[in-house]
Tab-separated table of C-alpha atoms and ligand atoms in Angstrom:
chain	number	residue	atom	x	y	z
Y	23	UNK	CA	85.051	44.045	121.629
Y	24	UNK	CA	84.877	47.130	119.644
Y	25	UNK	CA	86.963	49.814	121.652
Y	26	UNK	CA	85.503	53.486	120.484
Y	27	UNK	CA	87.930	56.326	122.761
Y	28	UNK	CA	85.823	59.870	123.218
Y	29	UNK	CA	87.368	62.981	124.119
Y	30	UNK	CA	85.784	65.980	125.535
Y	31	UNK	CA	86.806	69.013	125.843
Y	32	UNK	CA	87.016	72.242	128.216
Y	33	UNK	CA	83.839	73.415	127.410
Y	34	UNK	CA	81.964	70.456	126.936
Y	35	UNK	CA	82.746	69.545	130.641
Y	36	UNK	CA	82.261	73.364	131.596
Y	37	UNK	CA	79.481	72.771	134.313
Y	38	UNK	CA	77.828	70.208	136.386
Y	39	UNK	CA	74.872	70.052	134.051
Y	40	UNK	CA	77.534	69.195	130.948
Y	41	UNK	CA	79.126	66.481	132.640
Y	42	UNK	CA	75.980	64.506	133.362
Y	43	UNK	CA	74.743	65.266	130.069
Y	44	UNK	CA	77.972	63.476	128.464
Y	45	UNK	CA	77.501	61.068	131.297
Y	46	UNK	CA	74.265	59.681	129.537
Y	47	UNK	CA	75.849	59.534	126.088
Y	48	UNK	CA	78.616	57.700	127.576
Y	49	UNK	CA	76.416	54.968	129.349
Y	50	UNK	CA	74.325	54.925	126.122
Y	51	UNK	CA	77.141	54.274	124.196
Y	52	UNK	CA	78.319	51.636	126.500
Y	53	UNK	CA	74.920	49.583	126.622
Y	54	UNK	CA	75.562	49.522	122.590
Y	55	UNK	CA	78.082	46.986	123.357
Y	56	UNK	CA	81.321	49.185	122.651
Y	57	UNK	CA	84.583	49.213	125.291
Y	58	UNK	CA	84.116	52.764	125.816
Y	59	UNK	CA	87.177	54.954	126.998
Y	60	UNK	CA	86.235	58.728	127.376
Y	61	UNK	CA	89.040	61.070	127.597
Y	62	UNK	CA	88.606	64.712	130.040
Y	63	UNK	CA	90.062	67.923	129.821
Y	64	UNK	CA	89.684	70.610	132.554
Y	65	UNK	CA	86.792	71.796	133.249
Y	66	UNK	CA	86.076	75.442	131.343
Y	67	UNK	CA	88.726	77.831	131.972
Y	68	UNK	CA	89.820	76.095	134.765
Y	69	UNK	CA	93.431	75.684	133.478
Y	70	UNK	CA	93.630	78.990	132.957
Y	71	UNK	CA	92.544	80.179	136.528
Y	72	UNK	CA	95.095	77.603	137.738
Y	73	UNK	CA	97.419	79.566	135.898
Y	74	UNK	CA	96.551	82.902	137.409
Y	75	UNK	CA	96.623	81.558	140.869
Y	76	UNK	CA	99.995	80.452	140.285
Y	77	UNK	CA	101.000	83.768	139.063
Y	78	UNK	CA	99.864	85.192	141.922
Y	79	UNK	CA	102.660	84.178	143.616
Y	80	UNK	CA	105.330	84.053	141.248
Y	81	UNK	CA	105.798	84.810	137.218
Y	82	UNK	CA	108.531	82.099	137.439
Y	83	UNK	CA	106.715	78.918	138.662
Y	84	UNK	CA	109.168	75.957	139.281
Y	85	UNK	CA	107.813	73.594	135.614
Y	86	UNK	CA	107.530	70.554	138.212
Y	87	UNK	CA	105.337	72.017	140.810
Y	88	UNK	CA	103.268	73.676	137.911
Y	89	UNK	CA	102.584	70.496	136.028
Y	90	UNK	CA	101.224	69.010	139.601
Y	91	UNK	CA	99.231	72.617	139.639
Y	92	UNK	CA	97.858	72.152	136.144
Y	93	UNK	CA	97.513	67.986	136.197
Y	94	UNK	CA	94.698	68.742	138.956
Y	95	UNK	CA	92.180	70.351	136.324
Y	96	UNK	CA	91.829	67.260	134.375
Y	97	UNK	CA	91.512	64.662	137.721
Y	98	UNK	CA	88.577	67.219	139.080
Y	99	UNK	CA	86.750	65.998	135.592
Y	100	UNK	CA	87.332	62.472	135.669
Y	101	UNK	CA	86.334	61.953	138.937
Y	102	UNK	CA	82.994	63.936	138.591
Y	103	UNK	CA	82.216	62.347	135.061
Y	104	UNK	CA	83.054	58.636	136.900
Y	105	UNK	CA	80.547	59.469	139.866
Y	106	UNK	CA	78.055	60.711	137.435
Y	107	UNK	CA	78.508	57.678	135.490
Y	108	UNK	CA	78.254	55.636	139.012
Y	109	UNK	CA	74.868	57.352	139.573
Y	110	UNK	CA	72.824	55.856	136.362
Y	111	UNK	CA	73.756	52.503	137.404
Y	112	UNK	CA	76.795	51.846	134.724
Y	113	UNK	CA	79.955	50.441	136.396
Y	114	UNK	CA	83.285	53.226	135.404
Y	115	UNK	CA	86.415	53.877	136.990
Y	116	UNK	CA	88.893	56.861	136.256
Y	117	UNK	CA	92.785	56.974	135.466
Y	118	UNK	CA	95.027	59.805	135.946
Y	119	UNK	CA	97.728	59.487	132.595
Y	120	UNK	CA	100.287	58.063	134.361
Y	121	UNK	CA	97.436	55.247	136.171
Y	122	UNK	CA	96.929	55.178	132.020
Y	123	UNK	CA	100.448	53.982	131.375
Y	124	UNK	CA	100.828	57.470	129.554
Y	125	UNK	CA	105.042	57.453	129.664
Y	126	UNK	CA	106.753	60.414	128.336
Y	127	UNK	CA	109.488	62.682	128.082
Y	128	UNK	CA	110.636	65.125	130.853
Y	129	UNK	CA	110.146	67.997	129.567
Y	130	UNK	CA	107.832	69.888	131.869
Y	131	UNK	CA	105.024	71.647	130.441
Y	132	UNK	CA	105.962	70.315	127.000
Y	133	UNK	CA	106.059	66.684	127.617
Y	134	UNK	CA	106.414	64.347	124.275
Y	135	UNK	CA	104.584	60.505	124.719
Y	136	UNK	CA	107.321	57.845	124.461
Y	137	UNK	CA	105.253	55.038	125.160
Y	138	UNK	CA	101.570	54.049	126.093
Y	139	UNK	CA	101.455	50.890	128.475
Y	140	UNK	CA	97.562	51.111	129.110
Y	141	UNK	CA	97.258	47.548	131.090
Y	142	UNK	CA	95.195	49.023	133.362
Y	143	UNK	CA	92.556	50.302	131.395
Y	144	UNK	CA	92.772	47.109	129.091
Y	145	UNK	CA	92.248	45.083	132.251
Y	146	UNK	CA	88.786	47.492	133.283
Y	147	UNK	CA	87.433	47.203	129.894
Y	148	UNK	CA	87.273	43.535	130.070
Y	149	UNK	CA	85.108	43.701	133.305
Y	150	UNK	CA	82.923	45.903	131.827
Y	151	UNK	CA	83.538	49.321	133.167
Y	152	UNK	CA	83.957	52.178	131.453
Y	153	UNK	CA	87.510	53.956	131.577
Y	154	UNK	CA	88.126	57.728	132.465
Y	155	UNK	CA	90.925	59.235	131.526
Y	156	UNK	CA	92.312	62.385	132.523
Y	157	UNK	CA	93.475	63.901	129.285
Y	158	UNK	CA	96.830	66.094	128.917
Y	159	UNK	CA	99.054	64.603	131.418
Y	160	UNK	CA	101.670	61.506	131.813
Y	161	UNK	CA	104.046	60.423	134.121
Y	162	UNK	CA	107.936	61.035	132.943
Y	163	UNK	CA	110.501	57.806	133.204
Y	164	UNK	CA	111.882	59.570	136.236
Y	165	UNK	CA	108.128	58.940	137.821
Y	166	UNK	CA	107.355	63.262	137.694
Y	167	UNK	CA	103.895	63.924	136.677
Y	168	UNK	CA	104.029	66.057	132.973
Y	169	UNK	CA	101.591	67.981	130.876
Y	170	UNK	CA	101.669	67.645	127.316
Y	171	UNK	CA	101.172	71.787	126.344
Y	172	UNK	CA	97.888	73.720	126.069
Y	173	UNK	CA	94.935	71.408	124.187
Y	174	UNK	CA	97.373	68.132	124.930
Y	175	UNK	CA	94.305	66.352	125.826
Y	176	UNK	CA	93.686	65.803	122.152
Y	177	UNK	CA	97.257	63.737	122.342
Y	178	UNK	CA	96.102	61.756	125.167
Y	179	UNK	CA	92.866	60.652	123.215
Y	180	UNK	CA	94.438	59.860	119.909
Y	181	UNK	CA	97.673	58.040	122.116
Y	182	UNK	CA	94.954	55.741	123.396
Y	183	UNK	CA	93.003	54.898	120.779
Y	184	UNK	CA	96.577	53.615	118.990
Y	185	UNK	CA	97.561	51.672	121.980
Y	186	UNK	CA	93.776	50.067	122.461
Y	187	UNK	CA	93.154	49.528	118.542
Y	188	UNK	CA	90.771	51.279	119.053
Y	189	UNK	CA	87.903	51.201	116.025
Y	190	UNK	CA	87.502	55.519	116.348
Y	191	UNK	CA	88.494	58.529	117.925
Y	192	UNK	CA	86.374	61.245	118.238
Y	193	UNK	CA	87.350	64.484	119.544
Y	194	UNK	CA	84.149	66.429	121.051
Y	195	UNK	CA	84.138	70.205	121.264
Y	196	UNK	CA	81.709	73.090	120.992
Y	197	UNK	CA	81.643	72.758	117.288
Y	198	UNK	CA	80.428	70.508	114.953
Y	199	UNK	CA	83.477	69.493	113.020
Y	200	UNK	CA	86.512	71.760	111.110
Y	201	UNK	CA	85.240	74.591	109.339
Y	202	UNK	CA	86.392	76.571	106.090
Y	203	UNK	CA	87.093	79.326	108.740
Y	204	UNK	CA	86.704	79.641	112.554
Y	205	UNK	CA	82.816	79.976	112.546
Y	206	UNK	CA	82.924	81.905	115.501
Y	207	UNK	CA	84.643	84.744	113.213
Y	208	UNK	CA	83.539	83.928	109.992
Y	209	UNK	CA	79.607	83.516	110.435
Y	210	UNK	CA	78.804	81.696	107.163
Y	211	UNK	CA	81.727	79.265	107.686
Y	212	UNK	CA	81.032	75.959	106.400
Y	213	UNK	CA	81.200	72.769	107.897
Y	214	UNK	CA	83.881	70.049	105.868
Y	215	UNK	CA	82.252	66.869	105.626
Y	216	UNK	CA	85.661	65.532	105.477
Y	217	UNK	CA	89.924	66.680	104.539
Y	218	UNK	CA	93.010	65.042	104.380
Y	219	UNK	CA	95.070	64.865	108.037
Y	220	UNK	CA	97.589	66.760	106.329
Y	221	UNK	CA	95.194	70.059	105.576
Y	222	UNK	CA	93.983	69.546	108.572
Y	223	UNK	CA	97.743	69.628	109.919
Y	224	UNK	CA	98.400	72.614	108.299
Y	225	UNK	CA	95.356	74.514	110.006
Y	226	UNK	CA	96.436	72.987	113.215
Y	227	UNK	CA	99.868	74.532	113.007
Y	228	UNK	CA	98.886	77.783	111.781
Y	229	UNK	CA	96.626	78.153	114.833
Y	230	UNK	CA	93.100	76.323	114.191
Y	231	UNK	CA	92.416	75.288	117.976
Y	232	UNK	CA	89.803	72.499	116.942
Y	233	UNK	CA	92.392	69.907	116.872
Y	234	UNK	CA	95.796	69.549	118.041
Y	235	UNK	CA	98.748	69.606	115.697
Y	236	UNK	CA	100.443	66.431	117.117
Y	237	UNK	CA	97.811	64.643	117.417
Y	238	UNK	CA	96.441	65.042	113.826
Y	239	UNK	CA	100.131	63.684	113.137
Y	240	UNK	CA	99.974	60.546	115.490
Y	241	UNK	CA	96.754	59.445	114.467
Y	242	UNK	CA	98.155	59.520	110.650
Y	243	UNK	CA	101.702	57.252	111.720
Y	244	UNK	CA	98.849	54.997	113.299
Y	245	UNK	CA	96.082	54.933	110.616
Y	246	UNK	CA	93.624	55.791	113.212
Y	247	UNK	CA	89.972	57.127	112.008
Y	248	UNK	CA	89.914	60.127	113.420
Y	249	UNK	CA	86.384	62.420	114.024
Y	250	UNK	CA	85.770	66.157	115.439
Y	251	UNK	CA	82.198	66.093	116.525
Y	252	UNK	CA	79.903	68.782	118.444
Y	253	UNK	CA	78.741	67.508	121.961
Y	254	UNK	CA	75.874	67.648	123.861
Y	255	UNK	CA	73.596	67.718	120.391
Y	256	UNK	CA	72.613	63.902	118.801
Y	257	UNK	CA	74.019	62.496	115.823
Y	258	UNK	CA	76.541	64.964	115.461
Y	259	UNK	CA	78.111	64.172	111.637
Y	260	UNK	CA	81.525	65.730	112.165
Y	261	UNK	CA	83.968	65.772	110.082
Y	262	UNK	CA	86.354	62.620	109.293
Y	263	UNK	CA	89.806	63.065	109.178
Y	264	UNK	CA	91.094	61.496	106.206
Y	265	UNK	CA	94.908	59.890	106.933
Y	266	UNK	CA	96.360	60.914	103.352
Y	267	UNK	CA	98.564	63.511	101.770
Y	268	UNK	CA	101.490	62.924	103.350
Y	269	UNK	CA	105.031	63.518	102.480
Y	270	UNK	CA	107.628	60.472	102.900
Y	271	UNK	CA	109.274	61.246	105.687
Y	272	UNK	CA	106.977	63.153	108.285
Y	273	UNK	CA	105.081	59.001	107.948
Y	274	UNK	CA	108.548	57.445	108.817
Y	275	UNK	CA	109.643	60.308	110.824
Y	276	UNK	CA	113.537	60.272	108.485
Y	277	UNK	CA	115.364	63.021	108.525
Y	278	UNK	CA	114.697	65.633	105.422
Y	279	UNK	CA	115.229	64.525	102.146
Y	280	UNK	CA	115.653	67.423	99.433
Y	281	UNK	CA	114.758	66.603	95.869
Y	282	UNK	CA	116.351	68.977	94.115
Y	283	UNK	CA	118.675	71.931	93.611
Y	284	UNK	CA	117.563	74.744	91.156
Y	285	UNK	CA	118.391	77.852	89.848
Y	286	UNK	CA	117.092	80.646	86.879
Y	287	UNK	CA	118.599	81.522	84.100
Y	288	UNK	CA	118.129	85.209	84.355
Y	289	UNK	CA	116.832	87.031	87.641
Y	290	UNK	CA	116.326	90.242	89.707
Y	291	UNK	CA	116.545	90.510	92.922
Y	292	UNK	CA	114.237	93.845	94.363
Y	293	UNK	CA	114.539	95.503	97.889
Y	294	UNK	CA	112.521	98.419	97.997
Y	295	UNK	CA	110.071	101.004	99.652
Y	296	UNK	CA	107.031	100.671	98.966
Y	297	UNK	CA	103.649	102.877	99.063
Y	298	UNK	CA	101.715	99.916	100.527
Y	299	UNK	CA	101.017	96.121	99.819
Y	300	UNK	CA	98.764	96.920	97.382
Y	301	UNK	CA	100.440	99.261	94.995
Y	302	UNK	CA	103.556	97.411	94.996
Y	303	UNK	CA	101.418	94.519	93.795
Y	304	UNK	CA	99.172	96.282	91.253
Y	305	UNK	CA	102.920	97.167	90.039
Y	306	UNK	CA	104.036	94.220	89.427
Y	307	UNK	CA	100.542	92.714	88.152
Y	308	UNK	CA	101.354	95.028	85.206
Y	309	UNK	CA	105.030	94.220	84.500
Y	310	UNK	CA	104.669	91.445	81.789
Y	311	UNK	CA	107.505	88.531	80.831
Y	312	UNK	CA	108.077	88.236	85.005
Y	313	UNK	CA	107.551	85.465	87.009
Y	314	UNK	CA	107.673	85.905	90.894
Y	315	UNK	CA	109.768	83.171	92.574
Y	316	UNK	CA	109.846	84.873	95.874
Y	317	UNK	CA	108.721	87.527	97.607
Y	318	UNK	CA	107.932	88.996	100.843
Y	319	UNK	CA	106.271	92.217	102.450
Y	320	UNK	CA	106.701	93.845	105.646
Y	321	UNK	CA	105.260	97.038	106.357
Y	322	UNK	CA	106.370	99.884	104.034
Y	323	UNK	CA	109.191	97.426	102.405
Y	324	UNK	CA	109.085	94.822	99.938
Y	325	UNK	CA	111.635	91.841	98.882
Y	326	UNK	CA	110.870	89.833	95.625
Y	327	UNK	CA	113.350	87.776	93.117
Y	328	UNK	CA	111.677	87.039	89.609
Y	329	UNK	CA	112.689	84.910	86.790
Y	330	UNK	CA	112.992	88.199	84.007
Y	331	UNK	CA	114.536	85.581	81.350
Y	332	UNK	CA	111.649	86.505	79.293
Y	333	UNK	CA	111.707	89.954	80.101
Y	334	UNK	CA	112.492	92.027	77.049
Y	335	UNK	CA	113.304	95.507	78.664
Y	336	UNK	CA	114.600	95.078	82.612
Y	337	UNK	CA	115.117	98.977	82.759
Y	338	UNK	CA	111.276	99.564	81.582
Y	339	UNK	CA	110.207	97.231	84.765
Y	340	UNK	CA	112.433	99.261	87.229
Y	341	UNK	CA	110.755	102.013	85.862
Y	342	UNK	CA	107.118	100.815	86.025
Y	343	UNK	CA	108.225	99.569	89.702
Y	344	UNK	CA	108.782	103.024	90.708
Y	345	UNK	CA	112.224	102.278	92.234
Y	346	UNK	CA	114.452	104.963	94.042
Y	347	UNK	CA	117.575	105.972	94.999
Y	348	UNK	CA	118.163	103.526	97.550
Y	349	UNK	CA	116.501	100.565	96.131
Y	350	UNK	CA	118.023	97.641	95.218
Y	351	UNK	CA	117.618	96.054	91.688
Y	352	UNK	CA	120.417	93.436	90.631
Y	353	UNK	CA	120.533	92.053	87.946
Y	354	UNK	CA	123.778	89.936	88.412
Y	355	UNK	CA	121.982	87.658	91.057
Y	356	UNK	CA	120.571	84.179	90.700
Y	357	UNK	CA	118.779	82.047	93.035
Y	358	UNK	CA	120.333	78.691	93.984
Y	359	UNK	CA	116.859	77.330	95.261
Y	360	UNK	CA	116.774	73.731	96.889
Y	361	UNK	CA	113.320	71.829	96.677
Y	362	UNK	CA	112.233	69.253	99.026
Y	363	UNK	CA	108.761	68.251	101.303
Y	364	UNK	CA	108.288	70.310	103.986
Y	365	UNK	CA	112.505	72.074	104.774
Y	366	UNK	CA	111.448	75.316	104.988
Y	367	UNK	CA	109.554	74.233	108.542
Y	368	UNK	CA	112.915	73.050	110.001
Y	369	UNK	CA	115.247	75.942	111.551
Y	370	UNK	CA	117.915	73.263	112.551
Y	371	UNK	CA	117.847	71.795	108.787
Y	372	UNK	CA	118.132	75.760	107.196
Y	373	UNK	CA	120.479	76.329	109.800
Y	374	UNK	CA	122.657	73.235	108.452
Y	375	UNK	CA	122.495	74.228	104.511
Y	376	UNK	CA	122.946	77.918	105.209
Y	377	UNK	CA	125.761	77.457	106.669
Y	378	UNK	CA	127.266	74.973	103.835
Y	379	UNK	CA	126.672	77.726	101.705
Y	380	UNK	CA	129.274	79.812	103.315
Y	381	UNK	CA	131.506	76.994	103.599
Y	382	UNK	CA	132.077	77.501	100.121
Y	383	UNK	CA	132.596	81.088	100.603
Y	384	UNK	CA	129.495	82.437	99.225
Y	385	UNK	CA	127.599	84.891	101.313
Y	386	UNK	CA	123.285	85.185	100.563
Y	387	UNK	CA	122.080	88.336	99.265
Y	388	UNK	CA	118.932	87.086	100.934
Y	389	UNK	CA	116.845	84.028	101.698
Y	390	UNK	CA	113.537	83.320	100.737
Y	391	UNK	CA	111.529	80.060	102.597
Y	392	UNK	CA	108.645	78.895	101.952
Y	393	UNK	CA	107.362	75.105	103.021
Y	394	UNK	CA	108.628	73.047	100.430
Y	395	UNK	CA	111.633	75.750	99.071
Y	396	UNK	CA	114.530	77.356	100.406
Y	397	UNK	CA	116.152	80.047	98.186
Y	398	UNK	CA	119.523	81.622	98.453
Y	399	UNK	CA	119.897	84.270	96.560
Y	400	UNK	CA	123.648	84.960	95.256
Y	401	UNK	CA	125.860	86.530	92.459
Y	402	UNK	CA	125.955	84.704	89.490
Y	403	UNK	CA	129.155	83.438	89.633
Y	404	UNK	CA	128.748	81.641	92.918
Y	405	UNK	CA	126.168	79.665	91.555
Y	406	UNK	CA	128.512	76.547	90.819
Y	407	UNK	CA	129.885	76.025	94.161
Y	408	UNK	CA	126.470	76.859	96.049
Y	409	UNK	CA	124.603	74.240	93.697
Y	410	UNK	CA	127.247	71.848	94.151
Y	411	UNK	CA	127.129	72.630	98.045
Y	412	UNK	CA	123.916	71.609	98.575
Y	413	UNK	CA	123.654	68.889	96.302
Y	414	UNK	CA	125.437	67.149	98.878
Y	415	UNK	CA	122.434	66.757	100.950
Y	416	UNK	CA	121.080	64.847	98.183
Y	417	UNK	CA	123.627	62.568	97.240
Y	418	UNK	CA	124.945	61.943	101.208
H	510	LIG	P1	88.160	72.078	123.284
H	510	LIG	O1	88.228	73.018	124.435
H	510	LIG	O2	86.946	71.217	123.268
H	510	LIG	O3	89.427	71.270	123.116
H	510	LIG	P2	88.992	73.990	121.364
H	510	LIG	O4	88.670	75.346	121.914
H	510	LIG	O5	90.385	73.489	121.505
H	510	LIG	O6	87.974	72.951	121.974
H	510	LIG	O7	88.609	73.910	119.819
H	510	LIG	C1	87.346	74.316	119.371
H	510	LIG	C2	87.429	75.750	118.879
H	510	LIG	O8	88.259	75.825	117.729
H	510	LIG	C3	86.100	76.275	118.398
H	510	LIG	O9	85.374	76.848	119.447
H	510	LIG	C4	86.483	77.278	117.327
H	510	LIG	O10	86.308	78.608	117.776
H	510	LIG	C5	87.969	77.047	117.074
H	510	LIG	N1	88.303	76.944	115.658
H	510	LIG	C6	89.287	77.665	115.058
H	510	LIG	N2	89.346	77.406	113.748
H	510	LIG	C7	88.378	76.494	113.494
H	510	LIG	C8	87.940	75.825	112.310
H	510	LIG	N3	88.516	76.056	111.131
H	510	LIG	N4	86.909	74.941	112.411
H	510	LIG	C9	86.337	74.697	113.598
H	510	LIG	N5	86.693	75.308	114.752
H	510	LIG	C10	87.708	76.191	114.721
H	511	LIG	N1	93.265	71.698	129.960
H	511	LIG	C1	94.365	71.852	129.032
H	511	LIG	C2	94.296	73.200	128.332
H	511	LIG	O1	93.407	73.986	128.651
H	511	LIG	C3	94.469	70.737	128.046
H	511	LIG	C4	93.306	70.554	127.106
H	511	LIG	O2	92.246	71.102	127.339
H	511	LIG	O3	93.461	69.810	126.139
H	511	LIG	O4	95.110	73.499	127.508
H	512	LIG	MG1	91.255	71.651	122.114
C-alpha cells in the first residue's frame, strides 16, 4: 500500500467549515486506495491565544506545564477532523505524537525527534482507517509531553512520512507552493514550479514561514519527495522540493570540514563614517583595480577589506573614499580567510578557530563571516602563524 502523509496547517483547519472541507479530500483520497496519514496543527491562532492565556497569569510559565498548555491546540484538531471523517462513513482514528511513537529530546518548547516508533499508526493503516496525527508535539524519554517550536508540525509530517516510507509529503497551507517572495507582500510574486531543498533551506532559515527549516533538512537526510500545496482549492500543483544541493556534511551530519586557508597579497582594511549606504557604495563603484572581499554596513559606519594588489595609487582611493580624521585605512593588514561549506553558520565552530588564532598570539583587527568564509583580518606579519593555525583544522 502506497502511504501518502498530508499536513495541514493553522489556517487550513481555522474553522468548522475548513475541517470538513479537508475531511472530504481526505476520504477521497483514501477511497483512491492510498494509506492516508493526515497531520494537524492548531486550529487558527489558537496557539497563540493559548499563549496569551498563559501570560495572563505569569510571563514565566513553568516549559513543562506550557508544552501540556500548547500540546492541547493540535488534539482539539485531530479529534474534530477524525469525527468529521467518522461522519461521511470512512473509518479514522487520531494519535496524539507521543500515541504516534514521536520520541524526542527534553528540551521543552524546543524538543529535537530522536526516534519515530509509529507501530500504532502502522497497525491502523492496515485495517483500513485513516490516521490523525496531532502535529508539533512528542513525548520525551522521561515520558513528558514536548513541542517541537513554533510551525513544528511541519517536523511531525516529514518525521512520519520517513518512518512510514511513505511515497509523498505534502505540506498544505494557504498558499499554493514557495514563492519568489512572500506573495502576501510582494503582489506579483511568482509561484516556483520547483527548487532545490537547500534554497529552499536557506529561505526557511532566513524567515520564509511556508516551510519549516528542519524539516526541509530531514526530508533531504531521508530522500523524501517533499510538496507545499494550497488547500481547500483542487489540483493544487505546488511546488516540489527537489532533495539536491547539498554540502557533505549537513547529509552526514560530520562535524565542519574547512577546505582551505587563504590570504591576499596586498589589502586594505577601511573603518569609516559614512554619508549613507549608498554613497559609500557609489564610492567605491568608482575606485578601479579593487576587489571587495568583505564588507559590512551598519548605520552611518562602514567596514570593508579589498584586495588593492592591482591598485596602482592606494592614496588616490583614500581620497576618492572621502576618508577622515578618524578613519581607519591600513595598509599593513592581510586577511587570513578560511573557506569551507557552510562555517560561518556555526558560533561554536568560529568560536573554536577564533580562539586558535590567539593561541598563536595574534589578535583580529576584525572579522568578516559570511556562509561559506570566515576572515580574520591581521598585520602582515602574523599571517604565517594564523595560516598555519588554522590549517590545523584541515589536516586534524
Ligand atoms: P501554516 O500555518 O499552514 O503552517 P505558514 O503560515 O507557516 O502556514 O506558512 C504559509 C505562509 O508563509 C504564507 O501565508 C505566506 O505568507 C508565508 N510565506 C513567506 N514567504 C513565502 C514564500 N516565499 N512563498 C510562499 N509563502 C511564503
Ligand atoms: N501550532 C503550532 C504553531 O502555531 C505548530 C504549527 O502550527 O506547526 O506554531
Ligand atoms: Mg507553518
Amino acid at each position: 500500500m502506497s502511504i501518502i502523509i498530508q499536513k495541514y496547517g493553522g489556517s487550513s483547519v481555522a474553522t468548522i467549515e475548513k475541517l470538513e472541507a479537508i475531511a472530504d479530500r481526505v476520504v477521497k483520497k483514501h477511497a483512491e486506495g492510498y494509506g492516508v496519514v493526515v497531520v494537524v496543527s492548531a486550529m487558527g491562532n489558537t496557539t497563540d491565544e493559548l499563549l496569551k492565556l498563559s501570560a495572563k497569569i505569569t510571563t514565566t510559565p513553568p516549559a513543562r506545564e506550557l508544552d501540556m498548555l500548547l500540546s492541547t491546540g493540535e488534539r482539539t484538531t485531530m479529534a474534530l477532523l477524525s469525527i468529521a471523517i467518522q461522519k461521511r462513513g470512512a473509518e479514522s482514528i487520531s494519535f496524539t505524537g507521543s500515541q504516534s511513537g514521536i520520541i524526542t529530546t527534553d528540551s521543552h518548547s524546543h524538543a529535537r525527534i530522536i526516534s519515530v516508533r509509529p507501530y500504532r499508526i502502522q497497525d491502523e493503516l492496515e485495517r483500513g482507517r485513516i490516521v490523525i496525527v496531532a502535529g508539533f508535539q512528542g513525548t520525551s524519554y522521561k515520558n513528558e509531553i514536548t513541542t517541537l517550536g513554533r510551525g513544528g508540525s511541519d517536523m511531525t509530517a516529514i518525521a512520519l512520512a520517513g518512518a512510514l516510507g511513505a511515497e509523498a509529503c505534502e505540506i498544505y497551507s494557504d498558499v499554493d507552493g514557495v514563492y519568489t517572495a512572500d506573495p502576501k507582500v510582494v503582489l506579483n510574486a511568482q509561484k516556483l514550479d520547483e527548487l532545490s531543498s537547500a534554497q529552499m533551506l536557506e529561505m526557511a532559515q532566513h524567515g520564509a514561514k511556508v516551510l519549516h527549516d528542519e524539516a526541509i533538512l530531514y526530508a533531504h537526510r531521508h530522500q523524501i519527495s517533499l510538496y507545499a500545496k494550497k488547500s481547500h482549492v483542487d489540483n493544487s500543483a505546488g511546488t516540489y522540493i527537489r532533495p539536491d544541493g547539498w554540502p557533505d556534511h549537513i547529509l552526514k551530519n560530520a562535524e565542519i570540514k574547512p577546505t582551505a586557508i587563504v590570504s591576499a597579497k596586498k589589502a586594505m582594511y577601511l573603518s569609516c563614517a559614512i554619508a549613507s549606504p549608498e554613497s559609500w557604495m557609489a564610492a567605491l563603484e568608482t575606485c578601479e583595480g579593487i576587489k571587495v572581499m568583505d564588507m559590512s554596513v551598519s548605520g552611518r559606519r562602514a567596514e570593508a577589506l579589498i584586495d588593492i594588489w592591482n591598485c596602482t595609487d592606494s592614496r588616490a582611493l583614500v581620497t576618492k573614499l572621502n576618508l577622515k580624521e578618524n578613519d581607519i585605512a591600513d595598509e599593513n593588514v592581510l586577511n587570513v580567510t578560511m573557506i569551507g561549506d557552510d562555517l560561518g553558520r556555526q558560533p561554536s565552530f568560529i568560536r573554536k578557530i577564533h580562539a586558535a588564532v590567539q593561541s598563536v598570539s595574534v589578535e583580529p583587527l576584525a572579522t568578516f563571516i559570511q556562509p561559506n568564509a570566515v576572515t580574520f583580518v591581521v598585520r602582515r606579519e602574523d599571517v604565517p602563524a594564523a595560516s598555519n593555525v588554522l590549517h590545523r583544522f584541515i589536516t586534524d
